[in-house]
Amino acid sequence: MARINYNWIRAATLTLLVSPWSGSFAQESHVGKLTGEASRGKTLYQRFCVGCHGEHGDGRGENAAHVDPRPRDFTAGTFKCRSTPSGSIPLDDDLFNTIGRGLYSTAMPAWVPLTRQQRADLVAYIKSFSSRFHEEKPKAPLEIPPETPLSQESIDRGRELYQTVIKCSLCHGKEGRGDGPSAVTMTDSKGLPIAPFDFTSSARFKCGASNEDLYRVLMTGLDGSPMASFSNSLKPEQVWDLIHYVRTFRSDSHAKPKNLHARNHPEGSARSGQ
């Protein structure tokens, strides 16, 4: 009679219990007055998300090879759009807002057809892929101070920060087109090529459309990407100056004071007057 290896059975059982796709972690989410349940979120995930993010949440769905940038690997517990400091897991609200808003310039759409309850359920299931949500608590979210007044002086200070001091132009380019000299060498945390954001492409940003959204990105960073947090190097008023300048890269920006485009692009302004 064959002997049963009970040690192997116990080890295999433990592996199943702690595997990130077993759904054993973080069965709930809490968004406002809503409580999300992973059991309900699983059905939604298999219908709407599995094609890109994969059955195990590792970003290896059947469509992943055709998506650039690649889908998020939920098993790492690392997310770009957060209100929490760099290195922290996000709040449930952060994941909820990302699902509803989508990620501009990626294949991740805004899932506005889903109800708020469905999105909360999805958050609960997404959290179940990573043990970080079981082992860690998110750090306190960033507090965003009131925006400083928009002025030519603020924009000029922002230009100095962007072009000379923190040298955003090395990645995002002198005119904000995402074509700086370092752009071709940039990779994400998995070693995959990643392009800097093109500020001229839209009034929206990857993690939102408002100045407050961009402030949040600059002060928390985009974890998993080369975009670091400036919370230890810039003062709040400097961040607002930088945002005011970045907004001028859009030719139709309402944040652009009169004659600013002519001052930044005198040659183009002269041609337009011919």
PDB file of C-alpha atoms in Angstrom:
ATOM      1  CA  MET A   1       0.000   0.000   0.000  1.00  0.00           C
ATOM      2  CA  ALA A   2       1.428   3.378  -1.001  1.00  0.00           C
ATOM      3  CA  ARG A   3       2.465   5.654   1.845  1.00  0.00           C
ATOM      4  CA  ILE A   4       0.828   9.064   1.977  1.00  0.00           C
ATOM      5  CA  ASN A   5       3.187  12.000   2.262  1.00  0.00           C
ATOM      6  CA  TYR A   6       1.244  14.168   4.717  1.00  0.00           C
ATOM      7  CA  ASN A   7       4.011  16.781   4.830  1.00  0.00           C
ATOM      8  CA  TRP A   8       3.613  17.363   1.107  1.00  0.00           C
ATOM      9  CA  ILE A   9      -0.178  17.627   1.469  1.00  0.00           C
ATOM     10  CA  ARG A  10       0.173  20.158   4.264  1.00  0.00           C
ATOM     11  CA  ALA A  11       2.665  22.206   2.243  1.00  0.00           C
ATOM     12  CA  ALA A  12       0.419  22.172  -0.840  1.00  0.00           C
ATOM     13  CA  THR A  13      -2.580  23.201   1.233  1.00  0.00           C
ATOM     14  CA  LEU A  14      -0.658  26.109   2.748  1.00  0.00           C
ATOM     15  CA  THR A  15       0.400  27.242  -0.729  1.00  0.00           C
ATOM     16  CA  LEU A  16      -3.222  27.328  -1.860  1.00  0.00           C
ATOM     17  CA  LEU A  17      -4.253  29.249   1.216  1.00  0.00           C
ATOM     18  CA  VAL A  18      -1.690  32.020   0.799  1.00  0.00           C
ATOM     19  CA  SER A  19      -1.536  32.255  -2.998  1.00  0.00           C
ATOM     20  CA  PRO A  20      -2.506  35.776  -4.111  1.00  0.00           C
ATOM     21  CA  TRP A  21      -5.197  34.561  -6.489  1.00  0.00           C
ATOM     22  CA  SER A  22      -6.950  32.335  -3.954  1.00  0.00           C
ATOM     23  CA  GLY A  23      -9.061  35.284  -2.804  1.00  0.00           C
ATOM     24  CA  SER A  24      -8.030  34.730   0.814  1.00  0.00           C
ATOM     25  CA  PHE A  25      -6.869  38.317   1.357  1.00  0.00           C
ATOM     26  CA  ALA A  26      -8.888  41.488   1.870  1.00  0.00           C
ATOM     27  CA  GLN A  27     -12.400  40.235   1.193  1.00  0.00           C
ATOM     28  CA  GLU A  28     -13.914  43.686   1.600  1.00  0.00           C
ATOM     29  CA  SER A  29     -13.461  47.277   0.514  1.00  0.00           C
ATOM     30  CA  HIS A  30     -14.900  50.367   2.151  1.00  0.00           C
ATOM     31  CA  VAL A  31     -15.793  53.344  -0.015  1.00  0.00           C
ATOM     32  CA  GLY A  32     -17.894  55.935   1.745  1.00  0.00           C
ATOM     33  CA  LYS A  33     -20.966  54.094   2.994  1.00  0.00           C
ATOM     34  CA  LEU A  34     -20.423  51.226   0.560  1.00  0.00           C
ATOM     35  CA  THR A  35     -18.920  47.879   1.517  1.00  0.00           C
ATOM     36  CA  GLY A  36     -17.496  45.955  -1.412  1.00  0.00           C
ATOM     37  CA  GLU A  37     -17.432  42.145  -1.405  1.00  0.00           C
ATOM     38  CA  ALA A  38     -14.753  40.194  -3.255  1.00  0.00           C
ATOM     39  CA  SER A  39     -17.178  37.347  -3.952  1.00  0.00           C
ATOM     40  CA  ARG A  40     -19.301  39.688  -6.067  1.00  0.00           C
ATOM     41  CA  GLY A  41     -16.269  41.458  -7.489  1.00  0.00           C
ATOM     42  CA  LYS A  42     -14.865  38.192  -8.841  1.00  0.00           C
ATOM     43  CA  THR A  43     -17.778  37.795 -11.255  1.00  0.00           C
ATOM     44  CA  LEU A  44     -17.314  41.365 -12.492  1.00  0.00           C
ATOM     45  CA  TYR A  45     -13.558  40.887 -12.820  1.00  0.00           C
ATOM     46  CA  GLN A  46     -13.960  37.734 -14.903  1.00  0.00           C
ATOM     47  CA  ARG A  47     -16.356  39.551 -17.200  1.00  0.00           C
ATOM     48  CA  PHE A  48     -14.609  42.892 -17.648  1.00  0.00           C
ATOM     49  CA  CYS A  49     -10.986  42.704 -16.475  1.00  0.00           C
ATOM     50  CA  VAL A  50      -9.545  39.229 -16.972  1.00  0.00           C
ATOM     51  CA  GLY A  51      -8.737  39.770 -20.656  1.00  0.00           C
ATOM     52  CA  CYS A  52      -6.001  42.263 -19.807  1.00  0.00           C
ATOM     53  CA  HIS A  53      -5.119  41.710 -16.149  1.00  0.00           C
ATOM     54  CA  GLY A  54      -5.293  37.916 -16.287  1.00  0.00           C
ATOM     55  CA  GLU A  55      -6.991  35.229 -14.239  1.00  0.00           C
ATOM     56  CA  HIS A  56      -4.433  35.590 -11.455  1.00  0.00           C
ATOM     57  CA  GLY A  57      -4.280  39.395 -11.556  1.00  0.00           C
ATOM     58  CA  ASP A  58      -0.672  39.355 -12.726  1.00  0.00           C
ATOM     59  CA  GLY A  59      -1.228  41.494 -15.818  1.00  0.00           C
ATOM     60  CA  ARG A  60      -0.863  38.524 -18.169  1.00  0.00           C
ATOM     61  CA  GLY A  61      -4.272  38.311 -19.745  1.00  0.00           C
ATOM     62  CA  GLU A  62      -4.640  37.168 -23.347  1.00  0.00           C
ATOM     63  CA  ASN A  63      -4.783  40.798 -24.534  1.00  0.00           C
ATOM     64  CA  ALA A  64      -1.781  41.960 -22.503  1.00  0.00           C
ATOM     65  CA  ALA A  65       0.763  41.462 -25.279  1.00  0.00           C
ATOM     66  CA  HIS A  66      -1.162  43.902 -27.466  1.00  0.00           C
ATOM     67  CA  VAL A  67      -1.442  46.635 -24.817  1.00  0.00           C
ATOM     68  CA  ASP A  68       1.135  49.381 -24.302  1.00  0.00           C
ATOM     69  CA  PRO A  69       1.744  50.176 -21.510  1.00  0.00           C
ATOM     70  CA  ARG A  70       1.131  46.679 -20.145  1.00  0.00           C
ATOM     71  CA  PRO A  71      -1.808  46.053 -17.799  1.00  0.00           C
ATOM     72  CA  ARG A  72      -1.239  46.511 -14.054  1.00  0.00           C
ATOM     73  CA  ASP A  73       0.101  43.504 -12.126  1.00  0.00           C
ATOM     74  CA  PHE A  74      -2.168  43.491  -9.084  1.00  0.00           C
ATOM     75  CA  THR A  75      -0.119  40.849  -7.273  1.00  0.00           C
ATOM     76  CA  ALA A  76       2.627  43.404  -6.534  1.00  0.00           C
ATOM     77  CA  GLY A  77       0.244  45.728  -4.712  1.00  0.00           C
ATOM     78  CA  THR A  78       1.904  48.708  -6.433  1.00  0.00           C
ATOM     79  CA  PHE A  79      -0.313  51.374  -8.000  1.00  0.00           C
ATOM     80  CA  LYS A  80       0.416  54.674  -9.745  1.00  0.00           C
ATOM     81  CA  CYS A  81      -2.676  56.706  -8.936  1.00  0.00           C
ATOM     82  CA  ARG A  82      -2.807  57.105  -5.184  1.00  0.00           C
ATOM     83  CA  SER A  83      -3.450  59.732  -2.558  1.00  0.00           C
ATOM     84  CA  THR A  84      -1.026  57.954  -0.215  1.00  0.00           C
ATOM     85  CA  PRO A  85       2.768  58.565  -0.053  1.00  0.00           C
ATOM     86  CA  SER A  86       5.181  56.763  -2.347  1.00  0.00           C
ATOM     87  CA  GLY A  87       5.692  53.168  -1.261  1.00  0.00           C
ATOM     88  CA  SER A  88       2.322  52.894   0.470  1.00  0.00           C
ATOM     89  CA  ILE A  89      -0.588  50.806  -0.699  1.00  0.00           C
ATOM     90  CA  PRO A  90      -3.488  52.938  -1.948  1.00  0.00           C
ATOM     91  CA  LEU A  91      -6.739  53.689  -0.188  1.00  0.00           C
ATOM     92  CA  ASP A  92      -9.851  51.835  -1.294  1.00  0.00           C
ATOM     93  CA  ASP A  93     -11.075  55.216  -2.552  1.00  0.00           C
ATOM     94  CA  ASP A  94      -7.994  55.503  -4.790  1.00  0.00           C
ATOM     95  CA  LEU A  95      -8.702  52.182  -6.538  1.00  0.00           C
ATOM     96  CA  PHE A  96     -12.411  53.024  -6.743  1.00  0.00           C
ATOM     97  CA  ASN A  97     -11.646  56.375  -8.410  1.00  0.00           C
ATOM     98  CA  THR A  98      -9.201  54.786 -10.853  1.00  0.00           C
ATOM     99  CA  ILE A  99     -11.807  52.276 -11.997  1.00  0.00           C
ATOM    100  CA  GLY A 100     -14.359  55.022 -12.516  1.00  0.00           C
ATOM    101  CA  ARG A 101     -11.963  57.519 -14.115  1.00  0.00           C
ATOM    102  CA  GLY A 102      -9.720  55.190 -16.126  1.00  0.00           C
ATOM    103  CA  LEU A 103      -6.087  55.932 -16.939  1.00  0.00           C
ATOM    104  CA  TYR A 104      -5.691  58.461 -19.718  1.00  0.00           C
ATOM    105  CA  SER A 105      -3.231  57.471 -22.512  1.00  0.00           C
ATOM    106  CA  THR A 106      -3.559  53.773 -21.631  1.00  0.00           C
ATOM    107  CA  ALA A 107      -5.946  50.960 -22.547  1.00  0.00           C
ATOM    108  CA  MET A 108      -7.652  51.280 -19.155  1.00  0.00           C
ATOM    109  CA  PRO A 109     -11.052  52.885 -19.850  1.00  0.00           C
ATOM    110  CA  ALA A 110     -13.369  54.720 -17.486  1.00  0.00           C
ATOM    111  CA  TRP A 111     -15.821  52.104 -16.218  1.00  0.00           C
ATOM    112  CA  VAL A 112     -18.671  54.566 -15.787  1.00  0.00           C
ATOM    113  CA  PRO A 113     -21.349  51.996 -16.809  1.00  0.00           C
ATOM    114  CA  LEU A 114     -20.654  50.112 -13.574  1.00  0.00           C
ATOM    115  CA  THR A 115     -22.601  51.167 -10.510  1.00  0.00           C
ATOM    116  CA  ARG A 116     -20.786  52.497  -7.464  1.00  0.00           C
ATOM    117  CA  GLN A 117     -21.512  49.231  -5.647  1.00  0.00           C
ATOM    118  CA  GLN A 118     -20.053  47.191  -8.502  1.00  0.00           C
ATOM    119  CA  ARG A 119     -16.904  49.287  -8.485  1.00  0.00           C
ATOM    120  CA  ALA A 120     -16.573  48.824  -4.729  1.00  0.00           C
ATOM    121  CA  ASP A 121     -16.939  45.054  -5.213  1.00  0.00           C
ATOM    122  CA  LEU A 122     -14.247  45.109  -7.883  1.00  0.00           C
ATOM    123  CA  VAL A 123     -11.900  46.958  -5.518  1.00  0.00           C
ATOM    124  CA  ALA A 124     -12.378  44.221  -2.912  1.00  0.00           C
ATOM    125  CA  TYR A 125     -11.515  41.505  -5.410  1.00  0.00           C
ATOM    126  CA  ILE A 126      -8.522  43.369  -6.840  1.00  0.00           C
ATOM    127  CA  LYS A 127      -7.124  43.725  -3.322  1.00  0.00           C
ATOM    128  CA  SER A 128      -7.354  39.951  -2.873  1.00  0.00           C
ATOM    129  CA  PHE A 129      -4.542  39.424  -5.399  1.00  0.00           C
ATOM    130  CA  SER A 130      -1.861  40.937  -3.157  1.00  0.00           C
ATOM    131  CA  SER A 131      -0.945  40.009   0.405  1.00  0.00           C
ATOM    132  CA  ARG A 132       0.093  43.637   0.974  1.00  0.00           C
ATOM    133  CA  PHE A 133      -3.539  44.571   1.580  1.00  0.00           C
ATOM    134  CA  HIS A 134      -3.689  41.911   4.270  1.00  0.00           C
ATOM    135  CA  GLU A 135      -0.340  42.714   5.861  1.00  0.00           C
ATOM    136  CA  GLU A 136      -0.181  46.522   5.572  1.00  0.00           C
ATOM    137  CA  LYS A 137      -2.321  49.538   6.225  1.00  0.00           C
ATOM    138  CA  PRO A 138      -2.268  52.508   3.851  1.00  0.00           C
ATOM    139  CA  LYS A 139      -0.476  55.589   5.121  1.00  0.00           C
ATOM    140  CA  ALA A 140      -2.355  58.831   5.687  1.00  0.00           C
ATOM    141  CA  PRO A 141      -3.413  60.471   2.410  1.00  0.00           C
ATOM    142  CA  LEU A 142      -1.801  63.632   1.130  1.00  0.00           C
ATOM    143  CA  GLU A 143      -3.393  66.893   2.184  1.00  0.00           C
ATOM    144  CA  ILE A 144      -3.595  69.305  -0.739  1.00  0.00           C
ATOM    145  CA  PRO A 145      -3.240  72.977   0.228  1.00  0.00           C
ATOM    146  CA  PRO A 146      -5.176  75.725  -1.563  1.00  0.00           C
ATOM    147  CA  GLU A 147      -3.811  76.550  -4.995  1.00  0.00           C
ATOM    148  CA  THR A 148      -1.755  79.714  -5.179  1.00  0.00           C
ATOM    149  CA  PRO A 149      -2.883  82.449  -7.603  1.00  0.00           C
ATOM    150  CA  LEU A 150      -2.116  81.994 -11.280  1.00  0.00           C
ATOM    151  CA  SER A 151       0.149  84.782 -12.511  1.00  0.00           C
ATOM    152  CA  GLN A 152       2.927  85.392 -14.967  1.00  0.00           C
ATOM    153  CA  GLU A 153       5.370  85.427 -12.060  1.00  0.00           C
ATOM    154  CA  SER A 154       4.178  81.995 -10.928  1.00  0.00           C
ATOM    155  CA  ILE A 155       4.572  80.619 -14.445  1.00  0.00           C
ATOM    156  CA  ASP A 156       8.071  82.067 -14.735  1.00  0.00           C
ATOM    157  CA  ARG A 157       9.076  80.408 -11.463  1.00  0.00           C
ATOM    158  CA  GLY A 158       7.557  77.154 -12.700  1.00  0.00           C
ATOM    159  CA  ARG A 159       9.543  77.406 -15.935  1.00  0.00           C
ATOM    160  CA  GLU A 160      12.770  77.722 -13.957  1.00  0.00           C
ATOM    161  CA  LEU A 161      11.879  74.646 -11.910  1.00  0.00           C
ATOM    162  CA  TYR A 162      10.888  72.610 -14.962  1.00  0.00           C
ATOM    163  CA  GLN A 163      13.774  73.543 -17.239  1.00  0.00           C
ATOM    164  CA  THR A 164      16.680  74.086 -14.817  1.00  0.00           C
ATOM    165  CA  VAL A 165      16.156  73.139 -11.177  1.00  0.00           C
ATOM    166  CA  ILE A 166      14.491  69.715 -11.152  1.00  0.00           C
ATOM    167  CA  LYS A 167      14.984  69.299 -14.912  1.00  0.00           C
ATOM    168  CA  CYS A 168      11.646  67.766 -15.878  1.00  0.00           C
ATOM    169  CA  SER A 169      12.663  68.504 -19.472  1.00  0.00           C
ATOM    170  CA  LEU A 170      15.146  65.611 -19.440  1.00  0.00           C
ATOM    171  CA  CYS A 171      12.207  63.217 -19.599  1.00  0.00           C
ATOM    172  CA  HIS A 172       9.174  65.271 -20.628  1.00  0.00           C
ATOM    173  CA  GLY A 173      11.022  67.464 -23.116  1.00  0.00           C
ATOM    174  CA  LYS A 174      11.556  71.210 -23.263  1.00  0.00           C
ATOM    175  CA  GLU A 175       8.083  71.745 -24.708  1.00  0.00           C
ATOM    176  CA  GLY A 176       6.389  69.025 -22.644  1.00  0.00           C
ATOM    177  CA  ARG A 177       5.972  66.565 -25.508  1.00  0.00           C
ATOM    178  CA  GLY A 178       7.443  63.576 -23.667  1.00  0.00           C
ATOM    179  CA  ASP A 179      10.492  63.575 -25.926  1.00  0.00           C
ATOM    180  CA  GLY A 180      13.335  64.548 -23.606  1.00  0.00           C
ATOM    181  CA  PRO A 181      16.807  63.021 -24.072  1.00  0.00           C
ATOM    182  CA  SER A 182      16.177  60.448 -21.313  1.00  0.00           C
ATOM    183  CA  ALA A 183      12.824  59.334 -22.708  1.00  0.00           C
ATOM    184  CA  VAL A 184      14.155  56.531 -24.906  1.00  0.00           C
ATOM    185  CA  THR A 185      15.979  54.865 -22.007  1.00  0.00           C
ATOM    186  CA  MET A 186      13.153  54.853 -19.466  1.00  0.00           C
ATOM    187  CA  THR A 187      11.728  51.596 -18.115  1.00  0.00           C
ATOM    188  CA  ASP A 188       9.167  50.676 -15.481  1.00  0.00           C
ATOM    189  CA  SER A 189       9.701  48.498 -12.399  1.00  0.00           C
ATOM    190  CA  LYS A 190       9.445  45.378 -14.552  1.00  0.00           C
ATOM    191  CA  GLY A 191      12.095  46.585 -16.986  1.00  0.00           C
ATOM    192  CA  LEU A 192       9.592  47.356 -19.751  1.00  0.00           C
ATOM    193  CA  PRO A 193       9.931  50.552 -21.827  1.00  0.00           C
ATOM    194  CA  ILE A 194       7.748  53.383 -20.609  1.00  0.00           C
ATOM    195  CA  ALA A 195       7.152  56.766 -22.221  1.00  0.00           C
ATOM    196  CA  PRO A 196       7.054  60.049 -20.279  1.00  0.00           C
ATOM    197  CA  PHE A 197       3.709  61.828 -20.346  1.00  0.00           C
ATOM    198  CA  ASP A 198       3.070  64.247 -23.204  1.00  0.00           C
ATOM    199  CA  PHE A 199       1.606  67.368 -21.577  1.00  0.00           C
ATOM    200  CA  THR A 200       0.572  68.777 -24.961  1.00  0.00           C
ATOM    201  CA  SER A 201      -1.685  65.832 -25.810  1.00  0.00           C
ATOM    202  CA  SER A 202      -4.630  66.660 -23.589  1.00  0.00           C
ATOM    203  CA  ALA A 203      -5.897  68.804 -20.760  1.00  0.00           C
ATOM    204  CA  ARG A 204      -6.183  65.530 -18.811  1.00  0.00           C
ATOM    205  CA  PHE A 205      -3.389  63.782 -16.975  1.00  0.00           C
ATOM    206  CA  LYS A 206      -2.918  60.061 -16.395  1.00  0.00           C
ATOM    207  CA  CYS A 207      -4.494  60.222 -12.928  1.00  0.00           C
ATOM    208  CA  GLY A 208      -7.063  62.966 -13.432  1.00  0.00           C
ATOM    209  CA  ALA A 209      -7.811  66.276 -15.079  1.00  0.00           C
ATOM    210  CA  SER A 210      -7.564  68.909 -12.358  1.00  0.00           C
ATOM    211  CA  ASN A 211      -4.608  70.852 -10.992  1.00  0.00           C
ATOM    212  CA  GLU A 212      -5.233  69.083  -7.679  1.00  0.00           C
ATOM    213  CA  ASP A 213      -4.815  65.742  -9.457  1.00  0.00           C
ATOM    214  CA  LEU A 214      -1.441  66.801 -10.852  1.00  0.00           C
ATOM    215  CA  TYR A 215      -0.387  68.167  -7.462  1.00  0.00           C
ATOM    216  CA  ARG A 216      -1.157  64.753  -5.981  1.00  0.00           C
ATOM    217  CA  VAL A 217       0.982  62.987  -8.600  1.00  0.00           C
ATOM    218  CA  LEU A 218       3.924  65.333  -8.096  1.00  0.00           C
ATOM    219  CA  MET A 219       3.849  64.842  -4.331  1.00  0.00           C
ATOM    220  CA  THR A 220       3.173  61.090  -4.228  1.00  0.00           C
ATOM    221  CA  GLY A 221       4.916  59.945  -7.398  1.00  0.00           C
ATOM    222  CA  LEU A 222       3.780  57.222  -9.782  1.00  0.00           C
ATOM    223  CA  ASP A 223       4.969  54.037  -8.091  1.00  0.00           C
ATOM    224  CA  GLY A 224       6.227  51.410 -10.523  1.00  0.00           C
ATOM    225  CA  SER A 225       7.458  54.107 -12.922  1.00  0.00           C
ATOM    226  CA  PRO A 226      10.481  56.459 -13.017  1.00  0.00           C
ATOM    227  CA  MET A 227       8.231  59.330 -11.884  1.00  0.00           C
ATOM    228  CA  ALA A 228       9.346  59.945  -8.307  1.00  0.00           C
ATOM    229  CA  SER A 229       7.717  61.954  -5.537  1.00  0.00           C
ATOM    230  CA  PHE A 230       8.873  65.541  -5.034  1.00  0.00           C
ATOM    231  CA  SER A 231       7.489  65.743  -1.492  1.00  0.00           C
ATOM    232  CA  ASN A 232      10.981  66.062  -0.025  1.00  0.00           C
ATOM    233  CA  SER A 233      12.389  68.462  -2.609  1.00  0.00           C
ATOM    234  CA  LEU A 234       9.636  70.958  -3.447  1.00  0.00           C
ATOM    235  CA  LYS A 235       7.545  73.252  -1.281  1.00  0.00           C
ATOM    236  CA  PRO A 236       3.785  73.360  -1.915  1.00  0.00           C
ATOM    237  CA  GLU A 237       3.972  76.807  -3.527  1.00  0.00           C
ATOM    238  CA  GLN A 238       6.690  75.552  -5.870  1.00  0.00           C
ATOM    239  CA  VAL A 239       4.496  72.659  -6.937  1.00  0.00           C
ATOM    240  CA  TRP A 240       1.702  75.065  -7.836  1.00  0.00           C
ATOM    241  CA  ASP A 241       4.192  77.179  -9.822  1.00  0.00           C
ATOM    242  CA  LEU A 242       5.295  74.063 -11.689  1.00  0.00           C
ATOM    243  CA  ILE A 243       1.702  73.097 -12.441  1.00  0.00           C
ATOM    244  CA  HIS A 244       0.929  76.584 -13.743  1.00  0.00           C
ATOM    245  CA  TYR A 245       3.851  76.313 -16.130  1.00  0.00           C
ATOM    246  CA  VAL A 246       3.037  72.769 -17.271  1.00  0.00           C
ATOM    247  CA  ARG A 247      -0.481  73.904 -18.119  1.00  0.00           C
ATOM    248  CA  THR A 248       0.928  76.368 -20.657  1.00  0.00           C
ATOM    249  CA  PHE A 249       2.117  73.526 -22.884  1.00  0.00           C
ATOM    250  CA  ARG A 250      -1.436  73.187 -24.151  1.00  0.00           C
ATOM    251  CA  SER A 251      -2.038  75.792 -26.843  1.00  0.00           C
ATOM    252  CA  ASP A 252      -5.703  76.074 -25.818  1.00  0.00           C
ATOM    253  CA  SER A 253      -4.985  76.249 -22.086  1.00  0.00           C
ATOM    254  CA  HIS A 254      -7.108  78.729 -20.147  1.00  0.00           C
ATOM    255  CA  ALA A 255      -4.238  78.957 -17.657  1.00  0.00           C
ATOM    256  CA  LYS A 256      -2.074  80.710 -20.231  1.00  0.00           C
ATOM    257  CA  PRO A 257      -1.915  84.439 -19.506  1.00  0.00           C
ATOM    258  CA  LYS A 258      -2.106  86.817 -22.432  1.00  0.00           C
ATOM    259  CA  ASN A 259       1.048  86.978 -24.592  1.00  0.00           C
ATOM    260  CA  LEU A 260       2.679  84.034 -22.778  1.00  0.00           C
ATOM    261  CA  HIS A 261       2.847  81.940 -25.937  1.00  0.00           C
ATOM    262  CA  ALA A 262       4.602  84.765 -27.764  1.00  0.00           C
ATOM    263  CA  ARG A 263       7.155  85.084 -24.976  1.00  0.00           C
ATOM    264  CA  ASN A 264       7.894  81.355 -25.002  1.00  0.00           C
ATOM    265  CA  HIS A 265       7.841  80.949 -28.794  1.00  0.00           C
ATOM    266  CA  PRO A 266       8.862  84.264 -30.364  1.00  0.00           C
ATOM    267  CA  GLU A 267       9.673  82.655 -33.734  1.00  0.00           C
ATOM    268  CA  GLY A 268       6.271  80.992 -34.012  1.00  0.00           C
ATOM    269  CA  SER A 269       4.587  84.195 -32.967  1.00  0.00           C
ATOM    270  CA  ALA A 270       6.411  86.143 -35.648  1.00  0.00           C
ATOM    271  CA  ARG A 271       5.423  83.610 -38.312  1.00  0.00           C
ATOM    272  CA  SER A 272       1.797  83.732 -37.290  1.00  0.00           C
ATOM    273  CA  GLY A 273       1.839  87.496 -37.752  1.00  0.00           C
ATOM    274  CA  GLN A 274       3.084  87.315 -41.330  1.00  0.00           C
TER     275      GLN A 274
END
